[in-house]
Coordinates of N, CA and C in Angstrom, one line a residue:
M15 N -16.0 3.0 12.8 CA -15.4 2.2 11.7 C -15.6 2.9 10.4
S16 N -14.6 2.7 9.5 CA -14.7 3.4 8.2 C -15.6 2.7 7.3
P17 N -16.4 3.4 6.5 CA -17.2 2.8 5.5 C -16.4 2.1 4.4
V18 N -17.0 1.0 3.8 CA -16.3 0.3 2.7 C -17.1 0.6 1.4
H19 N -16.4 1.0 0.4 CA -17.0 1.3 -0.9 C -16.4 0.4 -1.9
G20 N -17.1 0.2 -3.0 CA -16.6 -0.5 -4.2 C -17.6 -1.6 -4.6
S21 N -17.8 -1.7 -5.9 CA -18.6 -2.7 -6.5 C -17.8 -4.0 -6.5
I22 N -18.4 -5.0 -5.8 CA -17.7 -6.3 -5.7 C -17.6 -7.0 -7.0
R23 N -16.4 -7.4 -7.3 CA -16.1 -8.1 -8.6 C -15.7 -9.5 -8.3
L24 N -16.2 -10.4 -9.1 CA -15.9 -11.9 -8.8 C -14.8 -12.4 -9.7
S25 N -14.7 -11.9 -10.9 CA -13.7 -12.4 -11.8 C -12.3 -11.7 -11.6
P26 N -11.2 -12.4 -11.8 CA -9.9 -11.8 -11.6 C -9.6 -10.6 -12.5
F27 N -8.7 -9.8 -12.0 CA -8.3 -8.6 -12.8 C -7.3 -9.1 -13.8
R28 N -7.3 -8.5 -15.0 CA -6.3 -8.8 -16.0 C -4.9 -8.5 -15.5
D29 N -4.7 -7.4 -15.0 CA -3.4 -7.0 -14.5 C -3.6 -5.8 -13.5
R30 N -2.5 -5.2 -13.0 CA -2.6 -4.1 -12.1 C -3.2 -2.9 -12.7
R31 N -2.9 -2.6 -14.0 CA -3.4 -1.4 -14.6 C -4.9 -1.5 -14.8
Q32 N -5.5 -2.7 -15.1 CA -6.9 -2.8 -15.2 C -7.6 -2.6 -13.9
A33 N -6.9 -3.2 -12.8 CA -7.4 -3.0 -11.5 C -7.5 -1.6 -11.1
G34 N -6.4 -0.8 -11.5 CA -6.4 0.6 -11.2 C -7.5 1.4 -11.9
R35 N -7.8 1.0 -13.1 CA -8.8 1.7 -13.8 C -10.2 1.5 -13.2
L36 N -10.4 0.3 -12.7 CA -11.7 0.0 -12.1 C -11.8 0.7 -10.7
L37 N -10.7 0.7 -10.0 CA -10.7 1.5 -8.7 C -10.9 3.0 -9.0
A38 N -10.3 3.5 -10.1 CA -10.5 4.9 -10.4 C -11.9 5.2 -10.6
D39 N -12.7 4.3 -11.3 CA -14.1 4.6 -11.5 C -14.8 4.8 -10.2
E40 N -14.5 4.0 -9.2 CA -15.2 4.1 -7.9 C -14.8 5.4 -7.2
L41 N -13.5 5.7 -7.2 CA -13.0 6.9 -6.6 C -13.5 8.2 -7.2
A42 N -13.6 8.2 -8.6 CA -14.1 9.3 -9.3 C -15.5 9.6 -8.9
A43 N -16.3 8.6 -8.7 CA -17.7 8.7 -8.2 C -17.8 9.3 -6.9
M44 N -16.8 9.1 -6.0 CA -16.8 9.7 -4.7 C -16.4 11.2 -4.7
K45 N -15.8 11.6 -5.7 CA -15.4 13.0 -5.9 C -14.6 13.6 -4.7
P46 N -13.5 12.9 -4.4 CA -12.7 13.4 -3.2 C -12.1 14.8 -3.5
F47 N -12.1 15.6 -2.5 CA -11.6 17.0 -2.7 C -10.1 17.1 -2.7
D48 N -9.6 17.6 -3.8 CA -8.1 17.9 -3.9 C -7.3 16.7 -3.4
P49 N -7.4 15.6 -4.0 CA -6.7 14.4 -3.5 C -5.3 14.3 -3.9
L50 N -4.5 13.7 -3.0 CA -3.1 13.4 -3.3 C -3.0 11.8 -3.3
V51 N -2.6 11.3 -4.4 CA -2.5 9.8 -4.5 C -1.1 9.4 -4.1
I52 N -1.1 8.4 -3.2 CA 0.2 7.9 -2.7 C 0.2 6.4 -2.9
A53 N 1.2 6.0 -3.6 CA 1.4 4.5 -3.9 C 2.3 3.9 -3.0
L54 N 2.0 2.6 -2.6 CA 3.0 1.8 -1.8 C 3.7 0.9 -2.8
P55 N 5.0 1.2 -3.0 CA 5.8 0.5 -4.0 C 6.2 -0.9 -3.5
R56 N 6.3 -1.9 -4.4 CA 6.4 -1.5 -5.8 C 5.0 -1.8 -6.5
G57 N 4.3 -2.8 -6.0 CA 3.1 -3.3 -6.7 C 2.0 -2.2 -6.8
G58 N 1.9 -1.3 -5.8 CA 0.9 -0.3 -5.8 C 1.0 0.8 -6.8
V59 N 2.2 0.9 -7.4 CA 2.5 2.1 -8.3 C 1.7 2.0 -9.6
P60 N 1.7 0.9 -10.3 CA 1.0 0.9 -11.6 C -0.5 1.0 -11.3
V61 N -1.0 0.5 -10.2 CA -2.4 0.7 -9.9 C -2.7 2.2 -9.6
A62 N -1.8 2.8 -8.8 CA -2.0 4.2 -8.5 C -1.9 5.2 -9.7
R63 N -1.0 4.8 -10.6 CA -0.9 5.7 -11.8 C -2.2 5.8 -12.5
E64 N -3.0 4.7 -12.7 CA -4.3 4.8 -13.3 C -5.2 5.7 -12.5
I65 N -5.2 5.6 -11.2 CA -6.0 6.4 -10.4 C -5.7 7.9 -10.4
A66 N -4.4 8.2 -10.3 CA -3.9 9.6 -10.4 C -4.3 10.2 -11.7
D67 N -4.2 9.5 -12.8 CA -4.5 10.0 -14.1 C -6.0 10.3 -14.2
R68 N -6.8 9.4 -13.7 CA -8.3 9.6 -13.7 C -8.7 10.8 -12.8
L69 N -8.1 10.9 -11.7 CA -8.5 12.0 -10.7 C -7.8 13.3 -11.0
Q70 N -6.9 13.2 -12.0 CA -6.0 14.4 -12.3 C -5.4 14.9 -11.0
A71 N -4.8 14.0 -10.3 CA -4.2 14.2 -9.0 C -2.7 14.0 -9.0
P72 N -1.9 14.6 -8.2 CA -0.5 14.3 -8.1 C -0.3 12.9 -7.5
L73 N 0.8 12.3 -8.0 CA 1.2 11.0 -7.5 C 2.5 11.0 -6.9
E74 N 2.6 10.4 -5.7 CA 3.8 10.2 -4.9 C 3.9 8.8 -4.4
V75 N 5.1 8.4 -3.9 CA 5.3 7.1 -3.3 C 5.6 7.3 -1.8
F76 N 5.2 6.3 -1.0 CA 5.5 6.3 0.4 C 6.1 4.9 0.7
G77 N 7.2 4.9 1.4 CA 7.9 3.6 1.6 C 7.4 2.9 2.8
V78 N 7.1 1.6 2.6 CA 6.7 0.7 3.7 C 7.1 -0.7 3.3
R79 N 7.6 -1.5 4.3 CA 8.1 -2.8 4.0 C 7.5 -3.8 5.0
K80 N 7.2 -5.0 4.4 CA 6.8 -6.1 5.3 C 7.9 -6.6 6.1
L81 N 7.7 -7.0 7.3 CA 8.7 -7.7 8.2 C 8.3 -9.1 8.2
A82 N 9.3 -10.0 7.8 CA 9.0 -11.4 7.7 C 10.3 -12.1 8.2
H83 N 10.1 -13.4 8.6 CA 11.2 -14.2 9.0 C 12.0 -14.6 7.7
P84 N 13.4 -14.5 7.8 CA 14.2 -14.8 6.6 C 13.9 -16.1 6.0
D85 N 13.6 -17.1 6.9 CA 13.4 -18.5 6.4 C 12.0 -18.7 6.0
R86 N 11.1 -17.8 6.3 CA 9.7 -17.9 5.9 C 9.2 -16.6 5.4
P87 N 9.7 -16.1 4.3 CA 9.4 -14.7 3.8 C 7.9 -14.5 3.5
E88 N 7.2 -15.6 3.2 CA 5.8 -15.5 2.9 C 4.9 -15.1 4.1
I89 N 5.4 -15.3 5.3 CA 4.7 -15.0 6.5 C 5.1 -13.6 7.1
G90 N 4.3 -12.6 7.0 CA 4.6 -11.3 7.6 C 4.1 -11.3 9.0
F91 N 5.0 -10.7 9.8 CA 4.6 -10.5 11.2 C 4.6 -9.1 11.6
G92 N 4.9 -8.2 10.7 CA 4.8 -6.7 11.0 C 5.2 -5.9 9.7
A93 N 5.4 -4.6 10.0 CA 5.7 -3.7 8.9 C 6.4 -2.5 9.4
I94 N 7.3 -1.9 8.6 CA 8.0 -0.7 9.0 C 7.8 0.3 7.9
A95 N 7.5 1.6 8.2 CA 7.3 2.7 7.3 C 8.5 3.5 7.3
E96 N 8.6 4.4 6.2 CA 9.9 5.1 6.0 C 10.1 6.2 7.1
D97 N 9.1 6.5 7.9 CA 9.3 7.5 9.0 C 9.6 6.8 10.3
G98 N 9.8 5.5 10.3 CA 10.1 4.7 11.5 C 8.9 4.1 12.1
T99 N 7.7 4.4 11.7 CA 6.5 3.8 12.2 C 6.6 2.2 12.0
R100 N 6.4 1.5 13.1 CA 6.5 0.0 13.0 C 5.3 -0.6 13.7
L101 N 4.8 -1.6 13.0 CA 3.7 -2.4 13.6 C 4.1 -3.8 13.6
V102 N 3.9 -4.5 14.7 CA 4.2 -5.9 14.9 C 3.0 -6.7 15.5
D103 N 2.8 -7.8 14.9 CA 1.8 -8.7 15.4 C 2.4 -9.6 16.4
P104 N 2.2 -9.4 17.7 CA 3.0 -10.2 18.7 C 2.7 -11.7 18.6
E105 N 1.5 -12.1 18.2 CA 1.2 -13.5 18.2 C 2.0 -14.2 17.0
A106 N 2.0 -13.4 15.8 CA 2.8 -14.0 14.7 C 4.2 -14.1 15.0
A107 N 4.8 -13.1 15.7 CA 6.2 -13.1 16.1 C 6.5 -14.2 17.0
R108 N 5.5 -14.5 17.9 CA 5.7 -15.6 18.9 C 5.7 -16.9 18.2
V109 N 4.8 -17.1 17.3 CA 4.7 -18.4 16.5 C 6.0 -18.6 15.7
L110 N 6.5 -17.6 15.2 CA 7.8 -17.7 14.4 C 9.0 -17.8 15.3
G111 N 8.8 -17.7 16.6 CA 10.0 -17.9 17.5 C 10.9 -16.7 17.5
L112 N 10.4 -15.5 17.3 CA 11.3 -14.3 17.2 C 11.5 -13.7 18.5
R113 N 12.7 -13.3 18.8 CA 13.1 -12.6 20.0 C 13.4 -11.1 19.6
N114 N 13.7 -10.3 20.6 CA 13.9 -8.9 20.3 C 15.1 -8.6 19.4
G115 N 16.2 -9.4 19.6 CA 17.3 -9.3 18.7 C 17.0 -9.6 17.3
D116 N 16.2 -10.7 17.1 CA 15.7 -11.0 15.7 C 14.9 -9.9 15.1
L117 N 14.0 -9.4 15.9 CA 13.1 -8.3 15.3 C 14.0 -7.1 14.9
E118 N 15.0 -6.7 15.7 CA 15.8 -5.6 15.3 C 16.6 -5.8 14.1
R119 N 17.2 -7.0 14.0 CA 18.0 -7.4 12.8 C 17.1 -7.4 11.5
I120 N 15.9 -7.9 11.6 CA 15.0 -8.0 10.4 C 14.6 -6.6 10.1
T121 N 14.3 -5.8 11.1 CA 13.9 -4.4 10.8 C 15.0 -3.6 10.1
A122 N 16.2 -3.8 10.6 CA 17.4 -3.0 10.0 C 17.6 -3.4 8.6
R123 N 17.4 -4.7 8.3 CA 17.6 -5.2 6.9 C 16.5 -4.6 6.0
E124 N 15.3 -4.5 6.4 CA 14.2 -4.0 5.6 C 14.3 -2.5 5.5
V125 N 14.8 -1.8 6.5 CA 15.0 -0.3 6.4 C 16.0 0.0 5.3
T126 N 17.1 -0.8 5.2 CA 18.1 -0.6 4.2 C 17.5 -0.7 2.8
E127 N 16.6 -1.7 2.6 CA 16.0 -1.8 1.3 C 15.0 -0.7 1.0
L128 N 14.3 -0.3 2.1 CA 13.3 0.7 2.0 C 13.9 2.0 1.6
R129 N 15.1 2.4 2.2 CA 15.8 3.6 1.9 C 16.3 3.6 0.5
R130 N 16.8 2.4 0.0 CA 17.3 2.3 -1.4 C 16.2 2.7 -2.3
R131 N 15.0 2.1 -2.1 CA 13.9 2.3 -3.0 C 13.4 3.8 -3.0
I132 N 13.3 4.3 -1.8 CA 12.8 5.7 -1.7 C 13.8 6.7 -2.4
D133 N 15.1 6.4 -2.2 CA 16.1 7.3 -2.8 C 16.0 7.2 -4.3
L134 N 15.8 6.0 -4.8 CA 15.7 5.8 -6.3 C 14.4 6.4 -6.8
Y135 N 13.3 6.1 -6.2 CA 12.0 6.6 -6.7 C 11.8 8.1 -6.6
R136 N 12.3 8.7 -5.5 CA 12.1 10.1 -5.3 C 13.2 10.9 -5.9
D137 N 14.3 10.3 -6.2 CA 15.4 11.0 -6.8 C 15.9 12.2 -6.0
G138 N 15.9 12.0 -4.7 CA 16.4 13.0 -3.8 C 15.3 13.9 -3.2
R139 N 14.1 13.8 -3.7 CA 13.0 14.6 -3.3 C 12.6 14.2 -1.8
P140 N 12.2 15.2 -1.0 CA 11.7 14.8 0.3 C 10.3 14.2 0.3
A141 N 9.9 13.7 1.4 CA 8.6 13.1 1.5 C 7.5 14.1 1.1
P142 N 6.4 13.7 0.5 CA 5.4 14.7 0.2 C 4.7 15.3 1.4
E143 N 4.3 16.5 1.3 CA 3.5 17.2 2.4 C 2.1 16.7 2.3
V144 N 1.6 16.1 3.4 CA 0.2 15.5 3.4 C -0.7 16.3 4.4
R145 N -0.1 17.2 5.1 CA -1.0 17.9 6.1 C -2.2 18.6 5.5
D146 N -3.3 18.3 6.1 CA -4.6 18.9 5.7 C -5.0 18.4 4.3
R147 N -4.4 17.4 3.7 CA -4.8 16.9 2.4 C -5.7 15.6 2.5
T148 N -6.5 15.4 1.5 CA -7.2 14.1 1.3 C -6.2 13.2 0.6
V149 N -5.8 12.1 1.3 CA -4.7 11.2 0.8 C -5.4 9.9 0.4
V150 N -5.1 9.5 -0.9 CA -5.6 8.2 -1.3 C -4.4 7.3 -1.4
I151 N -4.3 6.3 -0.4 CA -3.2 5.4 -0.4 C -3.6 4.2 -1.2
V152 N -2.7 3.8 -2.1 CA -3.0 2.7 -3.1 C -2.0 1.6 -3.0
D153 N -2.5 0.4 -2.9 CA -1.7 -0.9 -2.9 C -2.4 -1.8 -4.0
D154 N -1.6 -2.8 -4.3 CA -2.2 -3.8 -5.3 C -3.0 -4.9 -4.7
G155 N -3.1 -4.9 -3.4 CA -3.8 -5.9 -2.6 C -3.4 -6.0 -1.2
V156 N -4.2 -6.6 -0.4 CA -3.9 -6.6 1.1 C -4.2 -8.1 1.6
A157 N -3.2 -8.6 2.2 CA -3.3 -9.9 2.8 C -3.5 -9.8 4.4
T158 N -2.5 -9.4 5.1 CA -2.6 -9.2 6.5 C -3.0 -7.9 6.9
G159 N -2.7 -6.9 6.1 CA -3.1 -5.5 6.4 C -2.1 -4.7 7.1
L160 N -1.0 -5.4 7.6 CA 0.0 -4.7 8.4 C 0.8 -3.6 7.7
T161 N 1.2 -3.9 6.4 CA 1.9 -2.8 5.7 C 1.1 -1.6 5.4
D162 N -0.2 -1.9 5.0 CA -1.1 -0.8 4.8 C -1.4 0.0 6.0
A163 N -1.6 -0.7 7.1 CA -1.9 -0.1 8.4 C -0.8 0.8 8.9
A164 N 0.5 0.3 8.6 CA 1.6 1.1 9.0 C 1.7 2.4 8.2
A165 N 1.4 2.3 6.9 CA 1.4 3.5 6.1 C 0.4 4.5 6.5
I166 N -0.8 3.9 6.8 CA -1.9 4.8 7.2 C -1.6 5.5 8.5
R167 N -1.0 4.8 9.5 CA -0.7 5.4 10.7 C 0.4 6.5 10.6
A168 N 1.4 6.2 9.7 CA 2.4 7.2 9.5 C 1.9 8.5 8.9
I169 N 1.0 8.3 7.8 CA 0.5 9.4 7.1 C -0.5 10.2 8.0
R170 N -1.3 9.5 8.8 CA -2.2 10.1 9.7 C -1.4 11.0 10.7
H171 N -0.3 10.4 11.2 CA 0.6 11.2 12.2 C 1.1 12.5 11.6
Q172 N 1.3 12.5 10.2 CA 1.8 13.6 9.5 C 0.7 14.7 9.2
G173 N -0.5 14.4 9.7 CA -1.5 15.4 9.6 C -2.5 15.4 8.4
A174 N -2.6 14.2 7.8 CA -3.6 14.1 6.7 C -5.0 14.4 7.2
R175 N -5.8 15.1 6.4 CA -7.1 15.4 6.9 C -8.1 14.2 6.7
R176 N -7.9 13.5 5.6 CA -8.7 12.4 5.3 C -7.9 11.3 4.6
I177 N -8.0 10.1 5.0 CA -7.3 9.0 4.4 C -8.2 8.0 3.8
I178 N -8.1 7.8 2.4 CA -8.8 6.7 1.7 C -7.9 5.7 1.3
L179 N -8.1 4.4 1.7 CA -7.3 3.3 1.2 C -8.0 2.7 0.0
A180 N -7.3 2.6 -1.1 CA -7.9 2.0 -2.3 C -7.0 0.8 -2.7
V181 N -7.7 -0.4 -2.7 CA -7.0 -1.6 -3.0 C -7.9 -2.5 -3.9
P182 N -7.4 -3.2 -4.9 CA -8.3 -4.0 -5.7 C -8.9 -5.2 -4.9
V183 N -8.0 -5.8 -4.1 CA -8.5 -7.0 -3.3 C -8.0 -6.9 -1.9
C184 N -8.8 -7.4 -1.0 CA -8.5 -7.4 0.4 C -9.1 -8.6 1.1
S185 N -8.3 -9.2 2.0 CA -8.8 -10.3 2.8 C -9.8 -9.8 3.8
A186 N -10.7 -10.6 4.2 CA -11.7 -10.2 5.2 C -11.0 -9.9 6.5
T187 N -10.0 -10.7 6.9 CA -9.3 -10.5 8.1 C -8.6 -9.1 8.1
A188 N -8.0 -8.8 7.0 CA -7.3 -7.4 7.0 C -8.3 -6.3 7.0
M189 N -9.5 -6.5 6.4 CA -10.5 -5.5 6.4 C -10.9 -5.1 7.8
E190 N -10.9 -6.0 8.7 CA -11.2 -5.7 10.1 C -10.2 -4.7 10.7
L191 N -8.9 -5.0 10.4 CA -7.9 -4.1 10.9 C -7.9 -2.7 10.2
L192 N -8.1 -2.7 8.9 CA -8.1 -1.4 8.2 C -9.3 -0.6 8.4
H193 N -10.4 -1.2 8.8 CA -11.6 -0.4 9.2 C -11.2 0.6 10.3
E194 N -10.3 0.2 11.2 CA -10.0 1.0 12.3 C -8.9 2.0 12.0
S195 N -8.3 2.0 10.8 CA -7.2 2.8 10.4 C -7.5 3.9 9.4
A196 N -8.2 3.5 8.3 CA -8.5 4.5 7.3 C -9.9 5.1 7.6
D197 N -10.1 6.3 7.0 CA -11.4 6.9 7.1 C -12.4 6.2 6.1
T198 N -11.9 5.7 5.0 CA -12.7 5.0 4.0 C -11.8 3.9 3.3
V199 N -12.4 2.8 3.1 CA -11.7 1.7 2.4 C -12.5 1.5 1.1
V200 N -11.8 1.5 0.0 CA -12.4 1.2 -1.3 C -11.7 -0.1 -1.8
T201 N -12.5 -1.1 -2.0 CA -12.0 -2.4 -2.6 C -13.0 -3.0 -3.5
L202 N -12.5 -3.9 -4.4 CA -13.4 -4.5 -5.4 C -13.6 -6.0 -5.2
R203 N -12.7 -6.6 -4.3 CA -12.8 -8.0 -4.1 C -12.5 -8.3 -2.6
I204 N -13.3 -9.1 -2.0 CA -13.1 -9.6 -0.6 C -13.4 -11.1 -0.7
P205 N -12.4 -11.9 -1.2 CA -12.7 -13.3 -1.5 C -13.0 -14.1 -0.2
A206 N -14.0 -14.9 -0.3 CA -14.5 -15.7 0.8 C -13.4 -16.7 1.3
N207 N -12.6 -17.3 0.3 CA -11.5 -18.2 0.6 C -10.2 -17.6 0.1
F208 N -9.8 -16.5 0.9 CA -8.6 -15.8 0.5 C -7.4 -16.7 0.7
R209 N -6.6 -16.8 -0.4 CA -5.3 -17.6 -0.3 C -4.1 -16.7 -0.6
G210 N -4.3 -15.6 -1.3 CA -3.2 -14.7 -1.6 C -3.7 -13.6 -2.6
V211 N -3.0 -12.5 -2.6 CA -3.4 -11.4 -3.5 C -3.3 -11.8 -4.9
G212 N -2.2 -12.6 -5.3 CA -2.0 -13.0 -6.7 C -3.1 -13.8 -7.3
D213 N -3.9 -14.5 -6.5 CA -5.0 -15.2 -7.0 C -6.1 -14.4 -7.6
S214 N -6.1 -13.1 -7.4 CA -7.1 -12.2 -7.9 C -6.6 -11.5 -9.2
Y215 N -5.5 -11.9 -9.7 CA -4.9 -11.4 -11.0 C -4.6 -12.5 -12.0
L216 N -4.8 -12.3 -13.2 CA -4.3 -13.2 -14.3 C -2.8 -13.0 -14.5
D217 N -2.4 -11.7 -14.4 CA -1.0 -11.3 -14.5 C -0.6 -10.6 -13.2
F218 N 0.2 -11.3 -12.4 CA 0.7 -10.7 -11.1 C 2.2 -10.8 -11.1
S219 N 2.8 -10.6 -12.2 CA 4.3 -10.6 -12.3 C 4.9 -9.5 -11.4
Q220 N 6.0 -9.8 -10.9 CA 6.7 -8.8 -10.0 C 7.0 -7.5 -10.8
V221 N 6.7 -6.4 -10.1 CA 7.0 -5.1 -10.6 C 8.4 -4.7 -10.3
S222 N 9.1 -4.3 -11.4 CA 10.6 -3.9 -11.3 C 10.7 -2.5 -10.9
D223 N 11.9 -2.1 -10.5 CA 12.2 -0.7 -10.3 C 12.0 0.1 -11.5
E224 N 12.4 -0.4 -12.7 CA 12.2 0.3 -13.9 C 10.8 0.6 -14.2
E225 N 9.9 -0.4 -13.9 CA 8.5 -0.2 -14.1 C 7.9 0.9 -13.2
V226 N 8.4 0.9 -12.0 CA 8.0 2.0 -11.1 C 8.4 3.3 -11.6
L227 N 9.6 3.5 -12.0 CA 10.1 4.8 -12.5 C 9.3 5.2 -13.8
D228 N 9.0 4.2 -14.6 CA 8.2 4.5 -15.8 C 6.8 5.0 -15.5
A229 N 6.2 4.4 -14.4 CA 4.8 4.7 -14.0 C 4.8 6.1 -13.4
L230 N 5.9 6.5 -12.7 CA 6.0 7.8 -12.1 C 6.3 8.9 -13.0
A231 N 7.0 8.5 -14.1 CA 7.4 9.5 -15.1 C 6.2 10.2 -15.7
G232 N 6.3 11.5 -15.8 CA 5.3 12.3 -16.5 C 4.0 12.6 -15.7
T233 N 4.0 12.1 -14.4 CA 2.9 12.5 -13.6 C 3.2 13.7 -12.8
A234 N 2.1 14.4 -12.3 CA 2.3 15.5 -11.5 C 2.8 15.1 -10.1
R235 N 3.8 15.8 -9.6 CA 4.3 15.5 -8.3 C 4.1 16.7 -7.4
V236 N 4.2 16.5 -6.1 CA 3.9 17.7 -5.2 C 5.2 18.0 -4.5
A237 N 5.3 19.3 -4.2 CA 6.4 19.8 -3.4 C 6.2 19.5 -1.9
A238 N 7.2 19.1 -1.2 CA 7.1 18.9 0.2 C 7.1 20.2 1.0

């Protein structure tokens, strides 16, 4: 199981940037060797920008999308990554009454949006080369853990040497899953009564495409 690092914080974060700065303090103390920071858009990008700046590390994005029932978008039953890696919680899919045809239609819809975002954020650049790198995957929070686990699995498959997952807040249930995926998990809050990631922020307004592009602008990028 992966070790968990991070000073536990009880009060909410002001916004994603403050959460990123606090995570950056923890990561800087770990002194990861030659890190590559990879943000999960959109919410993870402003968090990751603060971390990349502090570690003086290149910043890239990696596409992953939650899979959810169209009529109940708040309930995720799986995730799809940009390389085709897909994770599905069979019990959640069963409870939602999903069949194979439903799963394929939902996946196809999310892949379309995933490709749109990656084309926009990378501006035609290929996916970053992660082989033999220490990769810090950053999200703004974790509820089920499926999207983050899908990203970790995909990046692991591409040959990353070490994977650190850095998230401001994580549910205890998701932590059990992520223990088995990442080499190290860095988090600042594991609420006893987790109701949603947004409860850990005073400002959890939706991150726009424009904000993602602004956060990526002026950062070091890596060649694939």
